[in-house]
Amino acid sequence: MKIIIEKDYDGLSKKTAEIIKEEINRKPNLILGLATGSTPVGTYEELIKMHKEENLDFSKVTTFNLDEYIGLSPEHPNSYHIYMEENLFNHINIEKENTHVPNGEAEDIEEYCKNYDKGIEELGGIDLQILGIGENGHIAFNEPAEELTLGTHVTGLTESTINANSRFFDSIEEVPKTAITMGLGSIMKAKKIILLASGKNKAQVIKELLKEEYTTTSIPATMLLLHPDVTVILDEEAASKHNE
Ligand code: PGA
């Protein structure tokens, strides 16, 4: 695992966008795995700037998002569809048909999940996957559990995640209790992975991860220790308990 520690959130965002830019320049038809949440917002802002100021070209890029709430329509203001449109897609020259966010309203959801993974495989797999991490160690919505599912699937959200995500909703009751998420297998098949963490509230889980002593399904992110090409990009606050 390669570890990069930037001074602050701004540095983390710039560094991450630089790596994504290099990957797009290396392979213009990059298959890019994207995350939502607070952490990648600054990275997306940097990518928009690079598109506007340096002509970073997304016209051949394909994206697959990690997850979506079950029961929220793609037009719902808290859906990850809207998040992606507002934070990135509407501001760059990506073809809408090349962007994929799981459909939380799919009728035959099991079939839909299988096809989501198939769609990724048919394009040759994800070249670069961006990940956030939950305070409880989840990646995407793969929550701590005795077993972790490999493929894209429907999952319940833990109380910790519902609490954390309630900041985006008017009340905690409005936070969906289930979601569709790429599984650990889908994520681990990505050729290159960048995991981002910012802020003091991530310091404890990052400390556990960077011990590199064990993998455990109770901290799903530790599965990444088995992957050959993972870069962890932190700000100083998230790194503050590492080397303690
Ligand atoms: P955050 O979420 O970026 O909003 O902290 C990360 C996650 O829960 O995976």
GROMACS .gro file of C-alpha atoms and ligand atoms in nm:
model
  253
    1MET     CA    1   0.000   0.000   0.000
    2LYS     CA    2   0.143   0.335  -0.098
    3ILE     CA    3   0.066   0.618   0.145
    4ILE     CA    4   0.061   0.986   0.054
    5ILE     CA    5   0.004   1.241   0.328
    6GLU     CA    6  -0.097   1.590   0.218
    7LYS     CA    7  -0.116   1.888   0.453
    8ASP     CA    8  -0.488   1.946   0.420
    9TYR     CA    9  -0.804   1.865   0.228
   10ASP     CA   10  -0.711   2.102  -0.051
   11GLY     CA   11  -0.378   1.924  -0.103
   12LEU     CA   12  -0.549   1.584  -0.095
   13SER     CA   13  -0.798   1.696  -0.361
   14LYS     CA   14  -0.529   1.841  -0.589
   15LYS     CA   15  -0.309   1.533  -0.559
   16THR     CA   16  -0.598   1.297  -0.636
   17ALA     CA   17  -0.711   1.501  -0.936
   18GLU     CA   18  -0.351   1.505  -1.067
   19ILE     CA   19  -0.337   1.125  -1.058
   20ILE     CA   20  -0.674   1.095  -1.234
   21LYS     CA   21  -0.554   1.344  -1.497
   22GLU     CA   22  -0.238   1.141  -1.557
   23GLU     CA   23  -0.445   0.826  -1.598
   24ILE     CA   24  -0.681   0.994  -1.848
   25ASN     CA   25  -0.384   1.130  -2.043
   26ARG     CA   26  -0.229   0.782  -2.045
   27LYS     CA   27  -0.558   0.617  -2.152
   28PRO     CA   28  -0.820   0.858  -2.289
   29ASN     CA   29  -1.091   0.588  -2.278
   30LEU     CA   30  -1.024   0.526  -1.908
   31ILE     CA   31  -1.280   0.321  -1.713
   32LEU     CA   32  -1.306   0.522  -1.395
   33GLY     CA   33  -1.477   0.405  -1.076
   34LEU     CA   34  -1.624   0.695  -0.879
   35ALA     CA   35  -1.733   0.751  -0.521
   36THR     CA   36  -1.975   0.994  -0.358
   37GLY     CA   37  -1.977   1.144  -0.006
   38SER     CA   38  -1.798   1.457   0.115
   39THR     CA   39  -1.442   1.342   0.056
   40PRO     CA   40  -1.421   1.340  -0.327
   41VAL     CA   41  -1.606   1.673  -0.375
   42GLY     CA   42  -1.280   1.872  -0.381
   43THR     CA   43  -1.125   1.625  -0.624
   44TYR     CA   44  -1.420   1.671  -0.859
   45GLU     CA   45  -1.383   2.050  -0.831
   46GLU     CA   46  -1.019   2.017  -0.933
   47LEU     CA   47  -1.111   1.794  -1.228
   48ILE     CA   48  -1.368   2.051  -1.345
   49LYS     CA   49  -1.099   2.320  -1.322
   50MET     CA   50  -0.859   2.101  -1.523
   51HIS     CA   51  -1.128   2.048  -1.786
   52LYS     CA   52  -1.200   2.421  -1.814
   53GLU     CA   53  -0.843   2.552  -1.790
   54GLU     CA   54  -0.633   2.272  -1.937
   55ASN     CA   55  -0.885   2.103  -2.168
   56LEU     CA   56  -0.875   1.777  -1.974
   57ASP     CA   57  -1.085   1.563  -2.205
   58PHE     CA   58  -1.352   1.329  -2.067
   59SER     CA   59  -1.518   1.259  -2.403
   60LYS     CA   60  -1.399   0.898  -2.415
   61VAL     CA   61  -1.402   0.829  -2.040
   62THR     CA   62  -1.654   0.584  -1.894
   63THR     CA   63  -1.752   0.598  -1.527
   64PHE     CA   64  -1.912   0.350  -1.288
   65ASN     CA   65  -2.027   0.468  -0.948
   66LEU     CA   66  -2.000   0.252  -0.641
   67ASP     CA   67  -2.347   0.280  -0.496
   68GLU     CA   68  -2.693   0.432  -0.472
   69TYR     CA   69  -2.970   0.437  -0.213
   70ILE     CA   70  -3.259   0.200  -0.269
   71GLY     CA   71  -3.590   0.379  -0.314
   72LEU     CA   72  -3.458   0.720  -0.417
   73SER     CA   73  -3.540   0.810  -0.774
   74PRO     CA   74  -3.252   0.942  -0.988
   75GLU     CA   75  -3.418   1.287  -0.959
   76HIS     CA   76  -3.426   1.287  -0.579
   77PRO     CA   77  -3.198   1.565  -0.449
   78ASN     CA   78  -3.019   1.320  -0.216
   79SER     CA   79  -2.969   1.054  -0.482
   80TYR     CA   80  -2.614   0.984  -0.592
   81HIS     CA   81  -2.732   1.042  -0.949
   82ILE     CA   82  -2.796   1.406  -0.865
   83TYR     CA   83  -2.477   1.426  -0.658
   84MET     CA   84  -2.271   1.314  -0.958
   85GLU     CA   85  -2.447   1.546  -1.200
   86GLU     CA   86  -2.408   1.848  -0.975
   87ASN     CA   87  -2.055   1.778  -0.852
   88LEU     CA   88  -1.901   1.658  -1.178
   89PHE     CA   89  -2.091   1.536  -1.484
   90ASN     CA   90  -2.275   1.863  -1.565
   91HIS     CA   91  -1.947   2.053  -1.573
   92ILE     CA   92  -1.726   1.832  -1.794
   93ASN     CA   93  -1.750   1.694  -2.147
   94ILE     CA   94  -1.845   1.340  -2.051
   95GLU     CA   95  -2.108   1.158  -2.258
   96LYS     CA   96  -2.410   1.092  -2.034
   97GLU     CA   97  -2.446   0.739  -2.177
   98ASN     CA   98  -2.092   0.664  -2.060
   99THR     CA   99  -2.179   0.740  -1.696
  100HIS     CA  100  -2.322   0.465  -1.478
  101VAL     CA  101  -2.473   0.510  -1.134
  102PRO     CA  102  -2.661   0.210  -0.994
  103ASN     CA  103  -3.037   0.240  -1.024
  104GLY     CA  104  -3.190   0.225  -0.676
  105GLU     CA  105  -3.532   0.178  -0.832
  106ALA     CA  106  -3.452  -0.116  -1.063
  107GLU     CA  107  -3.747  -0.358  -1.091
  108ASP     CA  108  -3.556  -0.685  -1.095
  109ILE     CA  109  -3.279  -0.572  -0.868
  110GLU     CA  110  -3.086  -0.902  -0.856
  111GLU     CA  111  -3.070  -0.918  -1.233
  112TYR     CA  112  -2.978  -0.551  -1.240
  113CYS     CA  113  -2.685  -0.609  -0.999
  114LYS     CA  114  -2.551  -0.896  -1.211
  115ASN     CA  115  -2.572  -0.682  -1.523
  116TYR     CA  116  -2.391  -0.394  -1.351
  117ASP     CA  117  -2.088  -0.618  -1.291
  118LYS     CA  118  -2.119  -0.765  -1.640
  119GLY     CA  119  -2.121  -0.415  -1.790
  120ILE     CA  120  -1.793  -0.336  -1.614
  121GLU     CA  121  -1.634  -0.664  -1.726
  122GLU     CA  122  -1.744  -0.620  -2.087
  123LEU     CA  123  -1.550  -0.294  -2.102
  124GLY     CA  124  -1.237  -0.465  -1.971
  125GLY     CA  125  -1.276  -0.378  -1.602
  126ILE     CA  126  -1.218  -0.063  -1.399
  127ASP     CA  127  -0.879   0.097  -1.460
  128LEU     CA  128  -0.885   0.332  -1.163
  129GLN     CA  129  -1.124   0.315  -0.868
  130ILE     CA  130  -1.166   0.607  -0.628
  131LEU     CA  131  -1.286   0.513  -0.279
  132GLY     CA  132  -1.380   0.691   0.041
  133ILE     CA  133  -1.387   0.512   0.375
  134GLY     CA  134  -1.649   0.513   0.650
  135GLU     CA  135  -1.558   0.570   1.013
  136ASN     CA  136  -1.657   0.207   1.062
  137GLY     CA  137  -1.423   0.091   0.785
  138HIS     CA  138  -1.683   0.044   0.514
  139ILE     CA  139  -1.593   0.097   0.149
  140ALA     CA  140  -1.881   0.182  -0.080
  141PHE     CA  141  -2.172   0.038   0.125
  142ASN     CA  142  -1.987  -0.279   0.217
  143GLU     CA  143  -2.053  -0.258   0.589
  144PRO     CA  144  -1.871  -0.453   0.862
  145ALA     CA  145  -2.022  -0.803   0.875
  146GLU     CA  146  -1.926  -1.168   0.918
  147GLU     CA  147  -1.935  -1.218   0.544
  148LEU     CA  148  -1.865  -0.971   0.267
  149THR     CA  149  -2.045  -1.011  -0.065
  150LEU     CA  150  -1.830  -1.017  -0.379
  151GLY     CA  151  -2.059  -0.887  -0.652
  152THR     CA  152  -2.285  -0.583  -0.676
  153HIS     CA  153  -2.572  -0.640  -0.435
  154VAL     CA  154  -2.840  -0.492  -0.213
  155THR     CA  155  -2.738  -0.429   0.147
  156GLY     CA  156  -2.873  -0.284   0.471
  157LEU     CA  157  -2.695   0.018   0.613
  158THR     CA  158  -2.557   0.013   0.967
  159GLU     CA  159  -2.670   0.262   1.230
  160SER     CA  160  -2.328   0.430   1.213
  161THR     CA  161  -2.363   0.490   0.839
  162ILE     CA  162  -2.724   0.608   0.867
  163ASN     CA  163  -2.616   0.853   1.140
  164ALA     CA  164  -2.318   0.975   0.938
  165ASN     CA  165  -2.525   1.025   0.623
  166SER     CA  166  -2.816   1.193   0.800
  167ARG     CA  167  -2.622   1.522   0.769
  168PHE     CA  168  -2.728   1.533   0.403
  169PHE     CA  169  -3.101   1.481   0.483
  170ASP     CA  170  -3.360   1.695   0.668
  171SER     CA  171  -3.406   1.424   0.931
  172ILE     CA  172  -3.256   1.086   1.013
  173GLU     CA  173  -3.590   0.919   0.932
  174GLU     CA  174  -3.546   1.021   0.569
  175VAL     CA  175  -3.216   0.833   0.526
  176PRO     CA  176  -3.280   0.514   0.327
  177LYS     CA  177  -3.200   0.196   0.521
  178THR     CA  178  -3.085  -0.004   0.221
  179ALA     CA  179  -2.863   0.056  -0.079
  180ILE     CA  180  -2.726  -0.107  -0.391
  181THR     CA  181  -2.347  -0.130  -0.379
  182MET     CA  182  -2.059  -0.274  -0.572
  183GLY     CA  183  -1.920  -0.567  -0.371
  184LEU     CA  184  -1.570  -0.628  -0.245
  185GLY     CA  185  -1.500  -0.855  -0.542
  186SER     CA  186  -1.611  -0.590  -0.792
  187ILE     CA  187  -1.389  -0.332  -0.618
  188MET     CA  188  -1.086  -0.562  -0.584
  189LYS     CA  189  -1.092  -0.633  -0.959
  190ALA     CA  190  -1.004  -0.268  -1.030
  191LYS     CA  191  -0.652  -0.243  -1.169
  192LYS     CA  192  -0.559   0.054  -0.953
  193ILE     CA  193  -0.730   0.187  -0.641
  194ILE     CA  194  -0.705   0.522  -0.460
  195LEU     CA  195  -0.855   0.542  -0.114
  196LEU     CA  196  -0.914   0.890   0.027
  197ALA     CA  197  -0.958   0.996   0.387
  198SER     CA  198  -0.979   1.345   0.531
  199GLY     CA  199  -1.037   1.472   0.882
  200LYS     CA  200  -0.990   1.362   1.243
  201ASN     CA  201  -1.298   1.140   1.241
  202LYS     CA  202  -1.118   0.903   1.000
  203ALA     CA  203  -0.791   0.890   1.200
  204GLN     CA  204  -0.879   0.582   1.406
  205VAL     CA  205  -0.990   0.363   1.115
  206ILE     CA  206  -0.689   0.476   0.910
  207LYS     CA  207  -0.461   0.381   1.197
  208GLU     CA  208  -0.611   0.028   1.195
  209LEU     CA  209  -0.578   0.000   0.818
  210LEU     CA  210  -0.220   0.125   0.800
  211LYS     CA  211  -0.099  -0.120   1.062
  212GLU     CA  212  -0.112  -0.363   0.768
  213GLU     CA  213  -0.131  -0.648   1.019
  214TYR     CA  214  -0.450  -0.826   0.927
  215THR     CA  215  -0.757  -0.826   0.710
  216THR     CA  216  -1.091  -0.852   0.881
  217THR     CA  217  -1.448  -0.834   0.756
  218SER     CA  218  -1.520  -0.613   1.058
  219ILE     CA  219  -1.313  -0.343   0.881
  220PRO     CA  220  -1.395  -0.406   0.514
  221ALA     CA  221  -1.127  -0.161   0.395
  222THR     CA  222  -0.858  -0.399   0.527
  223MET     CA  223  -0.941  -0.627   0.231
  224LEU     CA  224  -0.756  -0.369   0.022
  225LEU     CA  225  -0.433  -0.490   0.184
  226LEU     CA  226  -0.461  -0.790  -0.051
  227HIS     CA  227  -0.468  -0.568  -0.361
  228PRO     CA  228  -0.139  -0.508  -0.551
  229ASP     CA  229  -0.193  -0.141  -0.642
  230VAL     CA  230  -0.358   0.072  -0.374
  231THR     CA  231  -0.262   0.431  -0.293
  232VAL     CA  232  -0.401   0.583   0.025
  233ILE     CA  233  -0.415   0.963   0.014
  234LEU     CA  234  -0.467   1.133   0.348
  235ASP     CA  235  -0.463   1.479   0.494
  236GLU     CA  236  -0.267   1.533   0.814
  237GLU     CA  237  -0.575   1.503   1.033
  238ALA     CA  238  -0.670   1.163   0.893
  239ALA     CA  239  -0.307   1.053   0.930
  240SER     CA  240  -0.274   1.189   1.285
  241LYS     CA  241  -0.301   0.854   1.465
  242HIS     CA  242  -0.080   0.666   1.220
  243ASN     CA  243   0.273   0.621   1.371
  244GLU     CA  244   0.138   0.719   1.713
  245PGA     P1  245  -1.752   1.074   0.339
  245PGA     O1  246  -1.804   0.924   0.327
  245PGA     O2  247  -1.663   1.097   0.223
  245PGA     O3  248  -1.879   1.156   0.333
  245PGA     O4  249  -1.681   1.083   0.470
  245PGA     C1  250  -1.713   0.823   0.301
  245PGA     C2  251  -1.783   0.690   0.310
  245PGA     O5  252  -1.877   0.677   0.392
  245PGA     O6  253  -1.745   0.598   0.237
   0.00000   0.00000   0.00000
